[in-house]
Amino acid sequence: MHLQADDTDESLGAPGIEVGLELMSSRAEPTDLPAGPDADASAASPALAEQKAVVKETELPKDVPTETEDPDRVVTTNDSQKPKDDKPEVAQVQTSASTESVAQEAMATPTVEDVPEGKSQALVQGRGKSLQRVRASWFAELSAHFEKHKRSPTVQKFKNVKVVVNVTFDRVGHVIASSIAESSGDAAYDEAALAMLRRSDPVPQPPPLIADEGLSYTLPVLFRVKGG
C-alpha cells in the first residue's frame, strides 16, 4: 500500500534538545569607568637610562703583629702601594634601560545584567540528503496517485495542454484548497485538472519532515495526446 524506504529513522538526523541559557554575574555598584579588567589608575613613570655595575673595594682585615719583649724575629706590615681614592665610589647594581610608561586609566569589569537572554535553537532533524530523499520519494508517490485519477476532458479535438494548479494539503493528506494558478486557455482542461484533485482526495500521507515545511504547492497537470 505504501512505499517502503530503505532508510531507517536513524538516517534522518539526531534528536534535538532546546536549551535556554541565562547569563548572570555578581551584583556590583554602578560605575562610569570604562569596561575592562578591574584596575586602579596609575601615573606615568619616567624613562630610566642603563646603569652599569660599579664594584666597591672592600677593606680586608689586616694582620697586626703581636709585640713581645724578646721577639725571635721582627715582623713588618705589608701595606698596599695602591693610592687611595679620597672619594670612593659606592657600589651600584647594573640595570637595563626602560622606556617611559603611559598613565593607566582605571577600569571596571562589565556586568551582564543588560545582556539579552540567550536561547539556543533546537536541532532540525532530517536536513540535507535525508530530507531530499524523503521529499523525492513522496513526490514520486504523489505524482503516480494523481495519474490514476486524471481524466481527459470531453472536447472535439484533443491536444497537448498544461494546467498549473495551486493545492494545499493537511498533515493527513486531505486536499483543503485548490485553484488554477495558470490557465490552459480552455475551461474544459482547467476543470479537468481541478476534478483530478477532487478525485485524488486523500493523497498519500506526507511524511512529518515534509509536513513541517508546509503543504502548499504549485503543480503542473499535463494532458497529452496518446502517441504524440
JSON list of C-alpha atoms in Angstrom, two decimals, residues 3-228:
[
{"chain": "A", "resi": 3, "resn": "LEU", "atom": "CA", "xyz": [6.26, 2.85, -0.49]},
{"chain": "A", "resi": 4, "resn": "GLN", "atom": "CA", "xyz": [8.77, 1.21, 1.82]},
{"chain": "A", "resi": 5, "resn": "ALA", "atom": "CA", "xyz": [12.04, 3.14, 2.09]},
{"chain": "A", "resi": 6, "resn": "ASP", "atom": "CA", "xyz": [15.37, 1.51, 2.91]},
{"chain": "A", "resi": 7, "resn": "ASP", "atom": "CA", "xyz": [16.37, 4.35, 5.21]},
{"chain": "A", "resi": 8, "resn": "THR", "atom": "CA", "xyz": [15.91, 3.88, 8.89]},
{"chain": "A", "resi": 9, "resn": "ASP", "atom": "CA", "xyz": [14.85, 6.61, 11.28]},
{"chain": "A", "resi": 10, "resn": "GLU", "atom": "CA", "xyz": [18.46, 6.94, 12.40]},
{"chain": "A", "resi": 11, "resn": "SER", "atom": "CA", "xyz": [19.49, 8.28, 8.99]},
{"chain": "A", "resi": 12, "resn": "LEU", "atom": "CA", "xyz": [17.05, 11.18, 9.26]},
{"chain": "A", "resi": 13, "resn": "GLY", "atom": "CA", "xyz": [19.05, 13.02, 11.90]},
{"chain": "A", "resi": 14, "resn": "ALA", "atom": "CA", "xyz": [19.66, 13.04, 15.61]},
{"chain": "A", "resi": 15, "resn": "PRO", "atom": "CA", "xyz": [17.04, 14.04, 18.22]},
{"chain": "A", "resi": 16, "resn": "GLY", "atom": "CA", "xyz": [17.37, 17.68, 19.18]},
{"chain": "A", "resi": 17, "resn": "ILE", "atom": "CA", "xyz": [17.01, 19.41, 22.52]},
{"chain": "A", "resi": 18, "resn": "GLU", "atom": "CA", "xyz": [16.39, 23.09, 23.12]},
{"chain": "A", "resi": 19, "resn": "VAL", "atom": "CA", "xyz": [18.37, 24.62, 25.98]},
{"chain": "A", "resi": 20, "resn": "GLY", "atom": "CA", "xyz": [17.98, 28.17, 27.26]},
{"chain": "A", "resi": 21, "resn": "LEU", "atom": "CA", "xyz": [20.99, 29.88, 28.83]},
{"chain": "A", "resi": 22, "resn": "GLU", "atom": "CA", "xyz": [20.60, 32.69, 31.34]},
{"chain": "A", "resi": 23, "resn": "LEU", "atom": "CA", "xyz": [23.76, 34.75, 31.91]},
{"chain": "A", "resi": 24, "resn": "MET", "atom": "CA", "xyz": [24.33, 36.03, 35.45]},
{"chain": "A", "resi": 25, "resn": "SER", "atom": "CA", "xyz": [27.09, 37.93, 37.22]},
{"chain": "A", "resi": 26, "resn": "SER", "atom": "CA", "xyz": [27.77, 39.13, 40.73]},
{"chain": "A", "resi": 27, "resn": "ARG", "atom": "CA", "xyz": [25.98, 42.39, 41.55]},
{"chain": "A", "resi": 28, "resn": "ALA", "atom": "CA", "xyz": [28.26, 45.42, 41.51]},
{"chain": "A", "resi": 29, "resn": "GLU", "atom": "CA", "xyz": [27.78, 49.10, 42.21]},
{"chain": "A", "resi": 30, "resn": "PRO", "atom": "CA", "xyz": [27.09, 51.25, 39.11]},
{"chain": "A", "resi": 31, "resn": "THR", "atom": "CA", "xyz": [30.23, 52.94, 37.81]},
{"chain": "A", "resi": 32, "resn": "ASP", "atom": "CA", "xyz": [31.16, 55.31, 34.99]},
{"chain": "A", "resi": 33, "resn": "LEU", "atom": "CA", "xyz": [34.55, 53.66, 34.46]},
{"chain": "A", "resi": 34, "resn": "PRO", "atom": "CA", "xyz": [35.28, 52.15, 31.04]},
{"chain": "A", "resi": 35, "resn": "ALA", "atom": "CA", "xyz": [34.80, 48.41, 30.61]},
{"chain": "A", "resi": 36, "resn": "GLY", "atom": "CA", "xyz": [37.81, 46.20, 31.24]},
{"chain": "A", "resi": 37, "resn": "PRO", "atom": "CA", "xyz": [39.54, 44.19, 33.96]},
{"chain": "A", "resi": 38, "resn": "ASP", "atom": "CA", "xyz": [39.41, 45.74, 37.41]},
{"chain": "A", "resi": 39, "resn": "ALA", "atom": "CA", "xyz": [42.41, 48.12, 37.62]},
{"chain": "A", "resi": 40, "resn": "ASP", "atom": "CA", "xyz": [43.29, 51.29, 39.50]},
{"chain": "A", "resi": 41, "resn": "ALA", "atom": "CA", "xyz": [44.64, 54.40, 37.83]},
{"chain": "A", "resi": 42, "resn": "SER", "atom": "CA", "xyz": [48.44, 54.77, 37.79]},
{"chain": "A", "resi": 43, "resn": "ALA", "atom": "CA", "xyz": [50.69, 57.68, 36.88]},
{"chain": "A", "resi": 44, "resn": "ALA", "atom": "CA", "xyz": [53.24, 57.59, 34.11]},
{"chain": "A", "resi": 45, "resn": "SER", "atom": "CA", "xyz": [56.79, 56.69, 35.06]},
{"chain": "A", "resi": 46, "resn": "PRO", "atom": "CA", "xyz": [59.85, 58.43, 33.54]},
{"chain": "A", "resi": 47, "resn": "ALA", "atom": "CA", "xyz": [62.30, 56.64, 31.29]},
{"chain": "A", "resi": 48, "resn": "LEU", "atom": "CA", "xyz": [65.40, 55.22, 33.01]},
{"chain": "A", "resi": 49, "resn": "ALA", "atom": "CA", "xyz": [68.87, 55.11, 31.45]},
{"chain": "A", "resi": 50, "resn": "GLU", "atom": "CA", "xyz": [71.01, 52.00, 31.57]},
{"chain": "A", "resi": 51, "resn": "GLN", "atom": "CA", "xyz": [73.27, 51.79, 34.60]},
{"chain": "A", "resi": 52, "resn": "LYS", "atom": "CA", "xyz": [76.48, 49.77, 34.82]},
{"chain": "A", "resi": 53, "resn": "ALA", "atom": "CA", "xyz": [77.61, 47.99, 37.92]},
{"chain": "A", "resi": 54, "resn": "VAL", "atom": "CA", "xyz": [80.38, 49.60, 39.94]},
{"chain": "A", "resi": 55, "resn": "VAL", "atom": "CA", "xyz": [82.41, 47.32, 42.17]},
{"chain": "A", "resi": 56, "resn": "LYS", "atom": "CA", "xyz": [83.36, 48.76, 45.56]},
{"chain": "A", "resi": 57, "resn": "GLU", "atom": "CA", "xyz": [86.62, 47.61, 47.04]},
{"chain": "A", "resi": 58, "resn": "THR", "atom": "CA", "xyz": [86.19, 46.20, 50.48]},
{"chain": "A", "resi": 59, "resn": "GLU", "atom": "CA", "xyz": [88.72, 46.64, 53.25]},
{"chain": "A", "resi": 60, "resn": "LEU", "atom": "CA", "xyz": [90.05, 43.22, 54.24]},
{"chain": "A", "resi": 61, "resn": "PRO", "atom": "CA", "xyz": [91.17, 42.69, 57.82]},
{"chain": "A", "resi": 62, "resn": "LYS", "atom": "CA", "xyz": [94.94, 43.11, 58.28]},
{"chain": "A", "resi": 63, "resn": "ASP", "atom": "CA", "xyz": [97.26, 41.05, 60.38]},
{"chain": "A", "resi": 64, "resn": "VAL", "atom": "CA", "xyz": [98.52, 43.02, 63.35]},
{"chain": "A", "resi": 65, "resn": "PRO", "atom": "CA", "xyz": [101.79, 41.72, 64.83]},
{"chain": "A", "resi": 66, "resn": "THR", "atom": "CA", "xyz": [101.85, 40.98, 68.50]},
{"chain": "A", "resi": 67, "resn": "GLU", "atom": "CA", "xyz": [104.73, 42.73, 70.18]},
{"chain": "A", "resi": 68, "resn": "THR", "atom": "CA", "xyz": [106.73, 40.89, 72.84]},
{"chain": "A", "resi": 69, "resn": "GLU", "atom": "CA", "xyz": [109.67, 42.00, 74.96]},
{"chain": "A", "resi": 70, "resn": "ASP", "atom": "CA", "xyz": [112.08, 39.46, 73.41]},
{"chain": "A", "resi": 71, "resn": "PRO", "atom": "CA", "xyz": [110.82, 38.60, 69.87]},
{"chain": "A", "resi": 72, "resn": "ASP", "atom": "CA", "xyz": [112.50, 35.87, 67.83]},
{"chain": "A", "resi": 73, "resn": "ARG", "atom": "CA", "xyz": [112.00, 37.88, 64.65]},
{"chain": "A", "resi": 74, "resn": "VAL", "atom": "CA", "xyz": [110.76, 41.28, 63.64]},
{"chain": "A", "resi": 75, "resn": "VAL", "atom": "CA", "xyz": [107.55, 41.40, 61.54]},
{"chain": "A", "resi": 76, "resn": "THR", "atom": "CA", "xyz": [106.70, 44.35, 59.40]},
{"chain": "A", "resi": 77, "resn": "THR", "atom": "CA", "xyz": [103.26, 45.15, 57.95]},
{"chain": "A", "resi": 78, "resn": "ASN", "atom": "CA", "xyz": [102.85, 44.99, 54.17]},
{"chain": "A", "resi": 79, "resn": "ASP", "atom": "CA", "xyz": [100.76, 47.98, 53.18]},
{"chain": "A", "resi": 80, "resn": "SER", "atom": "CA", "xyz": [99.40, 48.19, 49.63]},
{"chain": "A", "resi": 81, "resn": "GLN", "atom": "CA", "xyz": [101.14, 50.74, 47.46]},
{"chain": "A", "resi": 82, "resn": "LYS", "atom": "CA", "xyz": [97.93, 51.50, 45.53]},
{"chain": "A", "resi": 83, "resn": "PRO", "atom": "CA", "xyz": [96.93, 55.12, 46.01]},
{"chain": "A", "resi": 84, "resn": "LYS", "atom": "CA", "xyz": [93.76, 55.59, 47.96]},
{"chain": "A", "resi": 85, "resn": "ASP", "atom": "CA", "xyz": [90.84, 57.47, 46.44]},
{"chain": "A", "resi": 86, "resn": "ASP", "atom": "CA", "xyz": [89.69, 60.36, 48.51]},
{"chain": "A", "resi": 87, "resn": "LYS", "atom": "CA", "xyz": [86.11, 59.87, 47.20]},
{"chain": "A", "resi": 88, "resn": "PRO", "atom": "CA", "xyz": [85.41, 56.13, 46.99]},
{"chain": "A", "resi": 89, "resn": "GLU", "atom": "CA", "xyz": [82.57, 55.13, 44.69]},
{"chain": "A", "resi": 90, "resn": "VAL", "atom": "CA", "xyz": [79.54, 53.49, 46.14]},
{"chain": "A", "resi": 91, "resn": "ALA", "atom": "CA", "xyz": [78.71, 50.01, 44.76]},
{"chain": "A", "resi": 92, "resn": "GLN", "atom": "CA", "xyz": [75.87, 50.06, 42.20]},
{"chain": "A", "resi": 93, "resn": "VAL", "atom": "CA", "xyz": [73.86, 47.24, 40.66]},
{"chain": "A", "resi": 94, "resn": "GLN", "atom": "CA", "xyz": [73.63, 47.04, 36.86]},
{"chain": "A", "resi": 95, "resn": "THR", "atom": "CA", "xyz": [70.14, 47.86, 35.49]},
{"chain": "A", "resi": 96, "resn": "SER", "atom": "CA", "xyz": [68.70, 47.89, 31.96]},
{"chain": "A", "resi": 97, "resn": "ALA", "atom": "CA", "xyz": [67.26, 50.94, 30.30]},
{"chain": "A", "resi": 98, "resn": "SER", "atom": "CA", "xyz": [63.46, 51.25, 30.42]},
{"chain": "A", "resi": 99, "resn": "THR", "atom": "CA", "xyz": [61.09, 53.29, 28.30]},
{"chain": "A", "resi": 100, "resn": "GLU", "atom": "CA", "xyz": [58.62, 55.77, 29.61]},
{"chain": "A", "resi": 101, "resn": "SER", "atom": "CA", "xyz": [55.32, 54.17, 30.58]},
{"chain": "A", "resi": 102, "resn": "VAL", "atom": "CA", "xyz": [51.93, 55.67, 29.89]},
{"chain": "A", "resi": 103, "resn": "ALA", "atom": "CA", "xyz": [49.45, 56.52, 32.56]},
{"chain": "A", "resi": 104, "resn": "GLN", "atom": "CA", "xyz": [46.85, 53.80, 33.06]},
{"chain": "A", "resi": 105, "resn": "GLU", "atom": "CA", "xyz": [43.17, 54.66, 33.33]},
{"chain": "A", "resi": 106, "resn": "ALA", "atom": "CA", "xyz": [41.04, 52.99, 35.96]},
{"chain": "A", "resi": 107, "resn": "MET", "atom": "CA", "xyz": [38.68, 50.33, 34.55]},
{"chain": "A", "resi": 108, "resn": "ALA", "atom": "CA", "xyz": [35.89, 48.13, 35.89]},
{"chain": "A", "resi": 109, "resn": "THR", "atom": "CA", "xyz": [34.69, 44.68, 34.85]},
{"chain": "A", "resi": 110, "resn": "PRO", "atom": "CA", "xyz": [31.38, 44.97, 32.96]},
{"chain": "A", "resi": 111, "resn": "THR", "atom": "CA", "xyz": [28.29, 43.14, 34.19]},
{"chain": "A", "resi": 112, "resn": "VAL", "atom": "CA", "xyz": [25.91, 41.05, 32.10]},
{"chain": "A", "resi": 113, "resn": "GLU", "atom": "CA", "xyz": [22.70, 42.33, 33.65]},
{"chain": "A", "resi": 114, "resn": "ASP", "atom": "CA", "xyz": [21.71, 44.16, 30.45]},
{"chain": "A", "resi": 115, "resn": "VAL", "atom": "CA", "xyz": [22.66, 41.31, 28.11]},
{"chain": "A", "resi": 116, "resn": "PRO", "atom": "CA", "xyz": [19.58, 39.83, 26.35]},
{"chain": "A", "resi": 117, "resn": "GLU", "atom": "CA", "xyz": [18.60, 36.32, 27.37]},
{"chain": "A", "resi": 118, "resn": "GLY", "atom": "CA", "xyz": [20.43, 33.70, 25.34]},
{"chain": "A", "resi": 119, "resn": "LYS", "atom": "CA", "xyz": [18.44, 30.94, 23.70]},
{"chain": "A", "resi": 120, "resn": "SER", "atom": "CA", "xyz": [19.69, 28.01, 21.69]},
{"chain": "A", "resi": 121, "resn": "GLN", "atom": "CA", "xyz": [17.84, 26.67, 18.69]},
{"chain": "A", "resi": 122, "resn": "ALA", "atom": "CA", "xyz": [16.61, 23.10, 18.56]},
{"chain": "A", "resi": 123, "resn": "LEU", "atom": "CA", "xyz": [18.23, 20.87, 16.01]},
{"chain": "A", "resi": 124, "resn": "VAL", "atom": "CA", "xyz": [16.24, 20.39, 12.82]},
{"chain": "A", "resi": 125, "resn": "GLN", "atom": "CA", "xyz": [16.02, 16.71, 12.01]},
{"chain": "A", "resi": 126, "resn": "GLY", "atom": "CA", "xyz": [16.32, 15.28, 8.54]},
{"chain": "A", "resi": 127, "resn": "ARG", "atom": "CA", "xyz": [18.21, 18.12, 6.91]},
{"chain": "A", "resi": 128, "resn": "GLY", "atom": "CA", "xyz": [20.46, 17.57, 3.96]},
{"chain": "A", "resi": 129, "resn": "LYS", "atom": "CA", "xyz": [20.44, 14.43, 1.85]},
{"chain": "A", "resi": 130, "resn": "SER", "atom": "CA", "xyz": [17.99, 12.54, 4.09]},
{"chain": "A", "resi": 131, "resn": "LEU", "atom": "CA", "xyz": [15.29, 15.19, 3.62]},
{"chain": "A", "resi": 132, "resn": "GLN", "atom": "CA", "xyz": [15.92, 15.28, -0.13]},
{"chain": "A", "resi": 133, "resn": "ARG", "atom": "CA", "xyz": [15.39, 11.51, -0.34]},
{"chain": "A", "resi": 134, "resn": "VAL", "atom": "CA", "xyz": [12.15, 11.69, 1.65]},
{"chain": "A", "resi": 135, "resn": "ARG", "atom": "CA", "xyz": [10.84, 14.56, -0.48]},
{"chain": "A", "resi": 136, "resn": "ALA", "atom": "CA", "xyz": [11.72, 12.84, -3.78]},
{"chain": "A", "resi": 137, "resn": "SER", "atom": "CA", "xyz": [10.05, 9.61, -2.65]},
{"chain": "A", "resi": 138, "resn": "TRP", "atom": "CA", "xyz": [6.82, 11.31, -1.58]},
{"chain": "A", "resi": 139, "resn": "PHE", "atom": "CA", "xyz": [6.55, 13.44, -4.73]},
{"chain": "A", "resi": 140, "resn": "ALA", "atom": "CA", "xyz": [7.01, 10.34, -6.91]},
{"chain": "A", "resi": 141, "resn": "GLU", "atom": "CA", "xyz": [4.21, 8.61, -4.98]},
{"chain": "A", "resi": 142, "resn": "LEU", "atom": "CA", "xyz": [2.05, 11.73, -5.22]},
{"chain": "A", "resi": 143, "resn": "SER", "atom": "CA", "xyz": [2.57, 12.01, -9.00]},
{"chain": "A", "resi": 144, "resn": "ALA", "atom": "CA", "xyz": [1.56, 8.36, -9.54]},
{"chain": "A", "resi": 145, "resn": "HIS", "atom": "CA", "xyz": [-1.53, 8.91, -7.39]},
{"chain": "A", "resi": 146, "resn": "PHE", "atom": "CA", "xyz": [-2.61, 11.89, -9.50]},
{"chain": "A", "resi": 147, "resn": "GLU", "atom": "CA", "xyz": [-2.12, 9.98, -12.76]},
{"chain": "A", "resi": 148, "resn": "LYS", "atom": "CA", "xyz": [-4.54, 7.27, -11.58]},
{"chain": "A", "resi": 149, "resn": "HIS", "atom": "CA", "xyz": [-7.26, 9.91, -11.03]},
{"chain": "A", "resi": 150, "resn": "LYS", "atom": "CA", "xyz": [-6.66, 12.08, -14.10]},
{"chain": "A", "resi": 151, "resn": "ARG", "atom": "CA", "xyz": [-9.40, 12.06, -16.73]},
{"chain": "A", "resi": 152, "resn": "SER", "atom": "CA", "xyz": [-9.27, 13.71, -20.16]},
{"chain": "A", "resi": 153, "resn": "PRO", "atom": "CA", "xyz": [-11.96, 16.31, -20.81]},
{"chain": "A", "resi": 154, "resn": "THR", "atom": "CA", "xyz": [-14.64, 15.84, -23.45]},
{"chain": "A", "resi": 155, "resn": "VAL", "atom": "CA", "xyz": [-13.53, 18.06, -26.32]},
{"chain": "A", "resi": 156, "resn": "GLN", "atom": "CA", "xyz": [-13.92, 17.96, -30.10]},
{"chain": "A", "resi": 157, "resn": "LYS", "atom": "CA", "xyz": [-10.16, 17.80, -30.71]},
{"chain": "A", "resi": 158, "resn": "PHE", "atom": "CA", "xyz": [-7.76, 16.64, -28.02]},
{"chain": "A", "resi": 159, "resn": "LYS", "atom": "CA", "xyz": [-4.43, 18.48, -27.76]},
{"chain": "A", "resi": 160, "resn": "ASN", "atom": "CA", "xyz": [-1.35, 18.75, -25.56]},
{"chain": "A", "resi": 161, "resn": "VAL", "atom": "CA", "xyz": [-2.19, 21.11, -22.71]},
{"chain": "A", "resi": 162, "resn": "LYS", "atom": "CA", "xyz": [-0.60, 22.16, -19.41]},
{"chain": "A", "resi": 163, "resn": "VAL", "atom": "CA", "xyz": [-2.60, 23.49, -16.50]},
{"chain": "A", "resi": 164, "resn": "VAL", "atom": "CA", "xyz": [-0.83, 24.82, -13.36]},
{"chain": "A", "resi": 165, "resn": "VAL", "atom": "CA", "xyz": [-2.80, 24.41, -10.14]},
{"chain": "A", "resi": 166, "resn": "ASN", "atom": "CA", "xyz": [-2.37, 25.61, -6.57]},
{"chain": "A", "resi": 167, "resn": "VAL", "atom": "CA", "xyz": [-3.13, 22.92, -3.99]},
{"chain": "A", "resi": 168, "resn": "THR", "atom": "CA", "xyz": [-2.86, 22.74, -0.20]},
{"chain": "A", "resi": 169, "resn": "PHE", "atom": "CA", "xyz": [-2.95, 19.51, 1.82]},
{"chain": "A", "resi": 170, "resn": "ASP", "atom": "CA", "xyz": [-3.34, 18.90, 5.54]},
{"chain": "A", "resi": 171, "resn": "ARG", "atom": "CA", "xyz": [-0.99, 16.67, 7.52]},
{"chain": "A", "resi": 172, "resn": "VAL", "atom": "CA", "xyz": [-3.02, 13.52, 6.80]},
{"chain": "A", "resi": 173, "resn": "GLY", "atom": "CA", "xyz": [-3.22, 14.12, 3.03]},
{"chain": "A", "resi": 174, "resn": "HIS", "atom": "CA", "xyz": [-6.64, 15.72, 2.51]},
{"chain": "A", "resi": 175, "resn": "VAL", "atom": "CA", "xyz": [-6.98, 18.45, -0.14]},
{"chain": "A", "resi": 176, "resn": "ILE", "atom": "CA", "xyz": [-8.16, 21.54, 1.76]},
{"chain": "A", "resi": 177, "resn": "ALA", "atom": "CA", "xyz": [-7.77, 24.14, -1.02]},
{"chain": "A", "resi": 178, "resn": "SER", "atom": "CA", "xyz": [-7.24, 24.16, -4.78]},
{"chain": "A", "resi": 179, "resn": "SER", "atom": "CA", "xyz": [-7.30, 26.76, -7.54]},
{"chain": "A", "resi": 180, "resn": "ILE", "atom": "CA", "xyz": [-6.00, 27.48, -11.05]},
{"chain": "A", "resi": 181, "resn": "ALA", "atom": "CA", "xyz": [-2.59, 29.21, -10.95]},
{"chain": "A", "resi": 182, "resn": "GLU", "atom": "CA", "xyz": [-2.04, 29.25, -14.73]},
{"chain": "A", "resi": 183, "resn": "SER", "atom": "CA", "xyz": [-4.92, 28.54, -17.09]},
{"chain": "A", "resi": 184, "resn": "SER", "atom": "CA", "xyz": [-4.55, 26.47, -20.23]},
{"chain": "A", "resi": 185, "resn": "GLY", "atom": "CA", "xyz": [-6.84, 28.82, -22.12]},
{"chain": "A", "resi": 186, "resn": "ASP", "atom": "CA", "xyz": [-9.52, 26.17, -22.31]},
{"chain": "A", "resi": 187, "resn": "ALA", "atom": "CA", "xyz": [-12.05, 25.93, -19.48]},
{"chain": "A", "resi": 188, "resn": "ALA", "atom": "CA", "xyz": [-12.57, 22.21, -20.12]},
{"chain": "A", "resi": 189, "resn": "TYR", "atom": "CA", "xyz": [-8.96, 21.38, -19.37]},
{"chain": "A", "resi": 190, "resn": "ASP", "atom": "CA", "xyz": [-8.90, 23.68, -16.34]},
{"chain": "A", "resi": 191, "resn": "GLU", "atom": "CA", "xyz": [-11.97, 21.96, -14.90]},
{"chain": "A", "resi": 192, "resn": "ALA", "atom": "CA", "xyz": [-10.45, 18.52, -15.64]},
{"chain": "A", "resi": 193, "resn": "ALA", "atom": "CA", "xyz": [-7.35, 19.46, -13.59]},
{"chain": "A", "resi": 194, "resn": "LEU", "atom": "CA", "xyz": [-9.47, 20.58, -10.61]},
{"chain": "A", "resi": 195, "resn": "ALA", "atom": "CA", "xyz": [-11.61, 17.46, -10.88]},
{"chain": "A", "resi": 196, "resn": "MET", "atom": "CA", "xyz": [-8.45, 15.34, -10.73]},
{"chain": "A", "resi": 197, "resn": "LEU", "atom": "CA", "xyz": [-7.54, 16.95, -7.40]},
{"chain": "A", "resi": 198, "resn": "ARG", "atom": "CA", "xyz": [-11.02, 16.29, -6.00]},
{"chain": "A", "resi": 199, "resn": "ARG", "atom": "CA", "xyz": [-10.89, 12.62, -7.03]},
{"chain": "A", "resi": 200, "resn": "SER", "atom": "CA", "xyz": [-7.37, 12.26, -5.61]},
{"chain": "A", "resi": 201, "resn": "ASP", "atom": "CA", "xyz": [-8.51, 13.27, -2.11]},
{"chain": "A", "resi": 202, "resn": "PRO", "atom": "CA", "xyz": [-6.93, 11.97, 0.11]},
{"chain": "A", "resi": 203, "resn": "VAL", "atom": "CA", "xyz": [-3.42, 11.72, -1.29]},
{"chain": "A", "resi": 204, "resn": "PRO", "atom": "CA", "xyz": [-0.66, 9.56, 0.29]},
{"chain": "A", "resi": 205, "resn": "GLN", "atom": "CA", "xyz": [0.02, 10.98, 3.73]},
{"chain": "A", "resi": 206, "resn": "PRO", "atom": "CA", "xyz": [3.00, 13.39, 3.66]},
{"chain": "A", "resi": 207, "resn": "PRO", "atom": "CA", "xyz": [5.95, 12.46, 5.90]},
{"chain": "A", "resi": 208, "resn": "PRO", "atom": "CA", "xyz": [6.33, 14.61, 9.03]},
{"chain": "A", "resi": 209, "resn": "LEU", "atom": "CA", "xyz": [9.58, 16.09, 7.72]},
{"chain": "A", "resi": 210, "resn": "ILE", "atom": "CA", "xyz": [7.78, 17.47, 4.67]},
{"chain": "A", "resi": 211, "resn": "ALA", "atom": "CA", "xyz": [4.65, 18.48, 6.58]},
{"chain": "A", "resi": 212, "resn": "ASP", "atom": "CA", "xyz": [6.76, 20.58, 8.95]},
{"chain": "A", "resi": 213, "resn": "GLU", "atom": "CA", "xyz": [7.90, 22.70, 6.00]},
{"chain": "A", "resi": 214, "resn": "GLY", "atom": "CA", "xyz": [4.36, 23.44, 4.77]},
{"chain": "A", "resi": 215, "resn": "LEU", "atom": "CA", "xyz": [1.99, 21.65, 2.41]},
{"chain": "A", "resi": 216, "resn": "SER", "atom": "CA", "xyz": [1.07, 24.29, -0.19]},
{"chain": "A", "resi": 217, "resn": "TYR", "atom": "CA", "xyz": [2.35, 23.59, -3.71]},
{"chain": "A", "resi": 218, "resn": "THR", "atom": "CA", "xyz": [2.08, 24.83, -7.28]},
{"chain": "A", "resi": 219, "resn": "LEU", "atom": "CA", "xyz": [1.92, 21.76, -9.51]},
{"chain": "A", "resi": 220, "resn": "PRO", "atom": "CA", "xyz": [1.64, 21.30, -13.30]},
{"chain": "A", "resi": 221, "resn": "VAL", "atom": "CA", "xyz": [-1.04, 19.00, -14.72]},
{"chain": "A", "resi": 222, "resn": "LEU", "atom": "CA", "xyz": [-0.23, 17.75, -18.24]},
{"chain": "A", "resi": 223, "resn": "PHE", "atom": "CA", "xyz": [-2.75, 16.44, -20.79]},
{"chain": "A", "resi": 224, "resn": "ARG", "atom": "CA", "xyz": [-1.01, 14.80, -23.74]},
{"chain": "A", "resi": 225, "resn": "VAL", "atom": "CA", "xyz": [-2.23, 13.21, -26.95]},
{"chain": "A", "resi": 226, "resn": "LYS", "atom": "CA", "xyz": [-1.51, 9.48, -26.94]},
{"chain": "A", "resi": 227, "resn": "GLY", "atom": "CA", "xyz": [1.42, 8.69, -29.18]},
{"chain": "A", "resi": 228, "resn": "GLY", "atom": "CA", "xyz": [2.15, 12.41, -29.65]}
]
